[in-house]
Structures are given as structure tokens and as C-alpha cells.
Tab-separated table of C-alpha atoms and ligand atoms in Angstrom:
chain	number	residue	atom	x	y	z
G	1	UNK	CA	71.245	56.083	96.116
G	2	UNK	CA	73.337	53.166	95.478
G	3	UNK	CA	76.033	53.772	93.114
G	4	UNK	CA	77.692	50.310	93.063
G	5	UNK	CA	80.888	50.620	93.969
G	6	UNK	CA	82.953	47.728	93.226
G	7	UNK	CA	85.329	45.879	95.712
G	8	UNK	CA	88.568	46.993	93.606
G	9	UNK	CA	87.233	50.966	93.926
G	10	UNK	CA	86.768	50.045	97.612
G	11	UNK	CA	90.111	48.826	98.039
G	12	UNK	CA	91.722	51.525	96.044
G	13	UNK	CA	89.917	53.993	98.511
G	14	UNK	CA	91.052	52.525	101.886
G	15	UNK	CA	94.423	52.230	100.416
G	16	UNK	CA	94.835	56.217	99.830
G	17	UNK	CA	93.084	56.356	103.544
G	18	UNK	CA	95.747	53.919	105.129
G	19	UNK	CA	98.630	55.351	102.555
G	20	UNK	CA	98.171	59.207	103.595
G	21	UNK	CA	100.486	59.785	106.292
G	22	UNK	CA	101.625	63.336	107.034
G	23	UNK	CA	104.974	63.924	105.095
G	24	UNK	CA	107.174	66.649	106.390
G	25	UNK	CA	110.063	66.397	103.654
G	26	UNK	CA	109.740	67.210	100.115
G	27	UNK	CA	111.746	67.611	96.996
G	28	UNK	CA	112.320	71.008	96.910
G	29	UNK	CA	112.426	71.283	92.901
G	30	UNK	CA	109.277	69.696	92.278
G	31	UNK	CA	106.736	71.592	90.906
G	32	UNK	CA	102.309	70.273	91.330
G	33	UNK	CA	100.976	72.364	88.183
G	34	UNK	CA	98.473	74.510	89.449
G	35	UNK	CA	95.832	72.769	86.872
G	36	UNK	CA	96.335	69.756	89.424
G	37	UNK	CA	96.053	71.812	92.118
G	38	UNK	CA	93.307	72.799	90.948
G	39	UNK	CA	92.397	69.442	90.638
G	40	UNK	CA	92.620	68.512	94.138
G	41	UNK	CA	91.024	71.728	95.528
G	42	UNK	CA	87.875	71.009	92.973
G	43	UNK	CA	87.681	67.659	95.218
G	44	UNK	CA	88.196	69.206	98.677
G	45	UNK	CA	85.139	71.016	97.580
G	46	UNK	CA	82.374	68.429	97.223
G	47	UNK	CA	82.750	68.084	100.903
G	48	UNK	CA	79.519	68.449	103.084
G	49	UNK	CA	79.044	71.188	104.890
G	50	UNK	CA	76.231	72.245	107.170
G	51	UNK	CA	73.104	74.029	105.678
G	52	UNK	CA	75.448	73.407	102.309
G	53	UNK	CA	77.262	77.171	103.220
G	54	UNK	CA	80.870	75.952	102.237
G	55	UNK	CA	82.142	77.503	104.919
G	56	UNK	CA	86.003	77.201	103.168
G	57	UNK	CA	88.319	79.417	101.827
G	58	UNK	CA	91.934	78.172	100.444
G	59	UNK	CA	94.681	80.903	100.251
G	60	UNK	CA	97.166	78.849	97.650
G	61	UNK	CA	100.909	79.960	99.080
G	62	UNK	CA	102.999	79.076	96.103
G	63	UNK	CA	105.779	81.927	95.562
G	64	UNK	CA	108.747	81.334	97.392
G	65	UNK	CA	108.579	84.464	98.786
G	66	UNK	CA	105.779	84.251	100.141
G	67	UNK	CA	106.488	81.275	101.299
G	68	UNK	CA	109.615	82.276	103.150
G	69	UNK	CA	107.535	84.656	104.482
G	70	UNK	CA	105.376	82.184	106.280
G	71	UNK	CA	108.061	80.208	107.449
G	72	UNK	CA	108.676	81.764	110.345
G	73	UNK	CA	105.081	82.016	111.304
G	74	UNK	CA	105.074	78.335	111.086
G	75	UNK	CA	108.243	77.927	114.036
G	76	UNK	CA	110.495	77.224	111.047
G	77	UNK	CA	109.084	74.352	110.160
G	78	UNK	CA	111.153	73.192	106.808
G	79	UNK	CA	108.630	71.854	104.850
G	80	UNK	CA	106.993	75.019	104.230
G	81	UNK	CA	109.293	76.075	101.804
G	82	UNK	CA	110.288	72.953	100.385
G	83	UNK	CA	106.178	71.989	99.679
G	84	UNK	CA	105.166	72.545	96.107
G	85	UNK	CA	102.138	74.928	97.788
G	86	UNK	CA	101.082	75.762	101.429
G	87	UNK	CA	97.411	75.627	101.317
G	88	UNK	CA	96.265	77.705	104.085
G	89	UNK	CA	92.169	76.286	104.699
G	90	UNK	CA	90.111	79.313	105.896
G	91	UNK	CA	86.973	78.901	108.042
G	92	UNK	CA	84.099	81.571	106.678
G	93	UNK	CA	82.720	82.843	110.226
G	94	UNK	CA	80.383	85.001	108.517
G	95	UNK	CA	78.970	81.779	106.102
G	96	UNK	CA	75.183	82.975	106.655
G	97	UNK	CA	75.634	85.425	104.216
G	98	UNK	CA	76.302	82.992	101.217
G	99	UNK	CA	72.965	81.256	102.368
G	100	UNK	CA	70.836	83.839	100.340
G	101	UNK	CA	72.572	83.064	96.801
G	102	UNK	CA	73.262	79.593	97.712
G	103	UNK	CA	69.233	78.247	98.303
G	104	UNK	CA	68.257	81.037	95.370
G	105	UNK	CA	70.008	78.501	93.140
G	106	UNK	CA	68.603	75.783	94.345
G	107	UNK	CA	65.057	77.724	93.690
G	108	UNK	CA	65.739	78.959	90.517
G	109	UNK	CA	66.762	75.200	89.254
G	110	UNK	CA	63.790	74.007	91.106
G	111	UNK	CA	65.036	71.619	93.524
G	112	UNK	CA	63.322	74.793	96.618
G	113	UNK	CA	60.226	76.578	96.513
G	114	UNK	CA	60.920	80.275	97.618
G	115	UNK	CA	59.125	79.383	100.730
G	116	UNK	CA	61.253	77.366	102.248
G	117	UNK	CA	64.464	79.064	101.305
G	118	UNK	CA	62.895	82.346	103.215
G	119	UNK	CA	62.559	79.943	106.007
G	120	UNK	CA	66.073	78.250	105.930
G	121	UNK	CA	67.591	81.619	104.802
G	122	UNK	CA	65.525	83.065	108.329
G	123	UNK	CA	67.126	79.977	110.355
G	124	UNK	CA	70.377	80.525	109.303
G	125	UNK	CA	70.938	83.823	110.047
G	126	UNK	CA	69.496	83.621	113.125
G	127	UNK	CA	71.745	81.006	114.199
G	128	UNK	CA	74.411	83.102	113.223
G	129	UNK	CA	73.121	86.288	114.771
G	130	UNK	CA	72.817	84.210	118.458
G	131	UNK	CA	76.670	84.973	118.847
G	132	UNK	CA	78.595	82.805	121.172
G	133	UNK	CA	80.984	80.302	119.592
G	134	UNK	CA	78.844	79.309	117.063
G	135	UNK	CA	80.287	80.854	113.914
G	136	UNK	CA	83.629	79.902	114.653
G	137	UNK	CA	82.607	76.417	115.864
G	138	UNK	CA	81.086	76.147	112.298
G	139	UNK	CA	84.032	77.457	110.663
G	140	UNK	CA	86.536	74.997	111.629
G	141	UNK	CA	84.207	72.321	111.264
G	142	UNK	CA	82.935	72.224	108.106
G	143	UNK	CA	86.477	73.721	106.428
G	144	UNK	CA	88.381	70.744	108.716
G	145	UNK	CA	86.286	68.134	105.820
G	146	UNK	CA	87.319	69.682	102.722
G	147	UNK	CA	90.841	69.414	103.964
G	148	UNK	CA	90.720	66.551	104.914
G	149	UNK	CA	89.435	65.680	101.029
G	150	UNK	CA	91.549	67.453	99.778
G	151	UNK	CA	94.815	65.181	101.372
G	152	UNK	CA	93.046	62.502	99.832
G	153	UNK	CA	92.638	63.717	96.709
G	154	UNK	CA	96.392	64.787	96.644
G	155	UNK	CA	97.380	60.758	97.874
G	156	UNK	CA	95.145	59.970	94.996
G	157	UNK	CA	97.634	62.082	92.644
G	158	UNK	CA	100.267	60.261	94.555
G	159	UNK	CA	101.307	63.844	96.345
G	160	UNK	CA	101.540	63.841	99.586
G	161	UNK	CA	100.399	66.592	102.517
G	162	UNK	CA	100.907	67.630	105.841
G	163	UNK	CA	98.452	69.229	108.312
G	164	UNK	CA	99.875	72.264	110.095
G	165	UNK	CA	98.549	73.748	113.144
G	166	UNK	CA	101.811	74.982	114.512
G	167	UNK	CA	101.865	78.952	113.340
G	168	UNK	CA	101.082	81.724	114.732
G	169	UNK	CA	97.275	82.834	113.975
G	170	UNK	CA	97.275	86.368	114.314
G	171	UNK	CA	100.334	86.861	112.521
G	172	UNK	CA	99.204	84.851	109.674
G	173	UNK	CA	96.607	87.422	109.673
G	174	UNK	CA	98.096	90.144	109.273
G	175	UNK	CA	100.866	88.870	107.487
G	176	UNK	CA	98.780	87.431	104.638
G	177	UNK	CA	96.243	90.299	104.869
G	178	UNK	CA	93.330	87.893	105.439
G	179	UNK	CA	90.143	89.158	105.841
G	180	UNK	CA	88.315	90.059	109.136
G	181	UNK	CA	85.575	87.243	107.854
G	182	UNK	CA	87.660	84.293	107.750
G	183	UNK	CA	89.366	82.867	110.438
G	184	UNK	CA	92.847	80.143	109.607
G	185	UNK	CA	91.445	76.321	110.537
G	186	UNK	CA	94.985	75.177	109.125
G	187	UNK	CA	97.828	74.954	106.963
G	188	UNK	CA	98.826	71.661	104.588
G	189	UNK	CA	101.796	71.593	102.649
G	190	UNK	CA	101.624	69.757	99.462
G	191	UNK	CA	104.508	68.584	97.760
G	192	UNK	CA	106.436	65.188	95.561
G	193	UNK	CA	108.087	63.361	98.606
G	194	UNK	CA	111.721	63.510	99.774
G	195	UNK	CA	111.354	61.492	102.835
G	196	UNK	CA	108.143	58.888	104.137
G	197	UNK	CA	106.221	60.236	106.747
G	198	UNK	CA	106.912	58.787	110.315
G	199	UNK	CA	105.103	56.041	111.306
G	200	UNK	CA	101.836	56.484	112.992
G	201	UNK	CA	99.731	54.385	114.922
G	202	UNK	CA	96.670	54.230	115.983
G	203	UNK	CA	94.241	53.111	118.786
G	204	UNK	CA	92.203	50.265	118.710
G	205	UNK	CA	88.388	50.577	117.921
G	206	UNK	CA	87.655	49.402	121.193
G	207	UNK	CA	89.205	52.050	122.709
G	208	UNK	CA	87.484	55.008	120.640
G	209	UNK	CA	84.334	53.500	120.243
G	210	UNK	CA	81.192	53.675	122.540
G	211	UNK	CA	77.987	52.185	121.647
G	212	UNK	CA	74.903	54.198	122.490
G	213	UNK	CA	75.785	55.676	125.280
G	214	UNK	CA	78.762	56.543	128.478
N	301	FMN	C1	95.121	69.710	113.172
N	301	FMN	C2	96.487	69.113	112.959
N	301	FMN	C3	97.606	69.867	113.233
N	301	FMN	C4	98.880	69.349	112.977
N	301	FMN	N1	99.975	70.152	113.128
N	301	FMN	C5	101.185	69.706	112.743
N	301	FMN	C6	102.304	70.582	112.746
N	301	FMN	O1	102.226	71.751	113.111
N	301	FMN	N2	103.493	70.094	112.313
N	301	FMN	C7	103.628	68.811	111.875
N	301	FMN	O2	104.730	68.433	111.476
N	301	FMN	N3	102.579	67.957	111.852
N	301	FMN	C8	101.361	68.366	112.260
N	301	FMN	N4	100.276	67.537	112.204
N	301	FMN	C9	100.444	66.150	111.732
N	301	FMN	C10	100.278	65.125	112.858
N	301	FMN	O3	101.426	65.085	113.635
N	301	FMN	C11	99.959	63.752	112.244
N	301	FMN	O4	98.743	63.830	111.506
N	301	FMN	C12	99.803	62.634	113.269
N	301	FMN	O5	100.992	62.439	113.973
N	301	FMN	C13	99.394	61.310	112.623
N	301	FMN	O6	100.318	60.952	111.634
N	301	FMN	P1	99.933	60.752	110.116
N	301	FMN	O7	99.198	61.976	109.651
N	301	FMN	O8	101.241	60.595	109.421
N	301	FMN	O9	99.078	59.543	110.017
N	301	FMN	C14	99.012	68.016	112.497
N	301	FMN	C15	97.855	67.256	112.261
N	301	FMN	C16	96.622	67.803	112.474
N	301	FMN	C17	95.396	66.972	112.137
């Protein structure tokens, strides 16, 4: 459905794309409110996600304690506890079991007949149930687009974020207490900006782009 965006709202959006570099130094005293937080994790969530099972989970890291806590997890990595939050983006690898109350929503406000949500419900878990890679494959896909809209959102709120995948998983698990069902895709810091980000660049189109087939 067309929703007519106009050339200024497609500007602004390529701007926050282009703008949103990964910032590794923040003001230390600077405090996001958590109702903006909150704002920005409300927009990670209307990412799309397969079989619509929302496969992510955010653990918000905002005491310092905590934080300092992490730090070391993360190879020392400064930012952590200079970031307003460290958001770390779970992966559900156990998502087939939201399917259930998910598609009974969708019956009960009539966009599913019962039907078909035994039959999706059936395909699900049985994708699930295959084993293999699969579950964790799904995990890190699906959570990987909410964070990446949720670095967007925070550029929108002119904050800025870095992508971590420098720590240590399985002492972030046990560290942090995280639950046998979700498995850490990544951790962004989010924070007001001390420093830019170093420059990026990237490759041309015509080197990651192949048309129909290799
Ligand atoms: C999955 C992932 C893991 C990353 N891990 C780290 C990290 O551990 N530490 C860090 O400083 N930057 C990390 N980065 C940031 C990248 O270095 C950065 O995105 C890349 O150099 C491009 O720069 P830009 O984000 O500023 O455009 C990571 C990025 C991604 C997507």
C-alpha cells in the first residue's frame, strides 16, 4: 500500500542511514531517559521477522555496575561504561513457542481463521523440532533487524550506537544470568557523543551486487 512518502521524508531517511556511523566515545554524564529508550526499542520492534515470531529479546544494561561488570566481557572496550545503556539484543532460539499466542491474536481479531493458524502453528514447530542450525540461524537473523532499527531510531533522536560483537558469549551468559532460551546476537552501546565515529567506507555496488545469478 502506497503511503506517499514525500521526497523531504525520503531524504531525511537516507540521511540518518548515511549519518549512523558506529561511535565508540561518549559523554560519560549524559543520561537517554529511559522513556526514550523506550522510544527507540518500541521502533526496533516493528521490524519483520519470519512467521512474525519476534524472535528478540533486549536486556537494557544501564547501572554502572552492571555495566562495569560487562566491561571486561567486552575486552575492555571503553565505551561500555561511558554509553548511556548497553543494549544487549537476544536471539529467541526457542521462538516456535510464541507462534501459538501470536496467530491466536490474529484469529481472535479476525485477520486468521483457526484453520490456518493450526496449520502455520503445525509448520512452525516442526521447523523448529528438525534441529540442526535452524533455531539459531533464525535467532540471529531476525533479532540482527530490530537492531539494526533500533540504531536508526536512536540517529533519529540524534544518539548515536555502536554494534558490539567483541565479548565473550558464554560469560555474558552466565554473568547476566540469561536464559537457556535465548542466545546473545549482540551488544550496542547507546550514548550523547564525545567523539565522531571513524570514517567508514564502503564498496562500490558493482562490487556487491550480482544480477540473477554467479
Ligand atoms: C556485528 C558487528 C560487530 C561489531 N563489533 C564491534 C566491536 O566489537 N567493537 C567495535 O568497536 N565496533 C564493532 N562493530 C562496528 C564496526 O566496526 C563498524 O560497523 C564498521 O567498521 C563500519 O563502520 P560504521 O558502523 O561506523 O559505518 C561491529 C559491527 C557489527 C555489525
Amino acid at each position: 500500500m502506497s503511503i506517499n512518502v514525500s521526497e523531504q521524508e525520503k531524504k531525511a531517511l537516507y540521511h540518518l542511514m548515511e549519518e549512523r556511523h558506529s561511535v565508540k566515545q561518549y559523554q560519560p554524564d549524559y543520561k537517554i531517559s529511559r522513556a526514550e529508550l523506550e522510544e527507540m526499542l518500541q521502533a526496533a520492534t516493528t521490524a519483520p521477522s519470519a512467521w512474525n515470531l519476534q524472535h528478540w529479546r533486549f536486556l537494557v544494561i544501564e547501572d554502572q555496575k552492571k555495566k562495569e561488570e560487562l566491561l571486561p566481557i567486552a575486552y575492555y572496550q571503553q565505551q561500555i561504561v561511558d554509553a548511556s545503556f548497553v543494549i544487549a539484543v537476544l536471539g529467541d532460539v526457542e521462538a516456535n513457542k510464541e507462534a501459538e499466542g501470536i496467530y491466536q491474536e490474529a484469529v481472535e481479531e479476525g485477520f486468521m481463521s483457526e484453520e490456518i493458524k493450526d496449520t502455520l502453528v503445525g509448520q512452525i514447530n516442526g521447523a523448529y523440532e528438525r534441529g540442526g542450525s535452524f533455531a539459531r540461524d533464525a535467532a540471529f537473523l531476525n533479532a540482527s533487524l530490530a537492531a539494526m532499527q533500533f540504531m536508526l531510531a536512536a540517529k533519529a533522536m540524534d544518539y548515536d550506537t555502536c554494534p558490539i560483537g567483541g565479548f565473550k558469549r558464554e560469560e555474558f551468559i552466565d554473568q547476566f544470568h540469561v536464559p537457556d532460551r535465548f542466545t546473545p546476537i549482540m551488544l550496542m552501546t547507546v550514548g550523547k557523543a564525545a567523539k565522531e565515529a571513524y570514517p567508514s567506507s564502503r564498496k562500490a555496488l558493482e562490487n556487491v551486487v550480482t544480477y540473477n545469478s554467479f
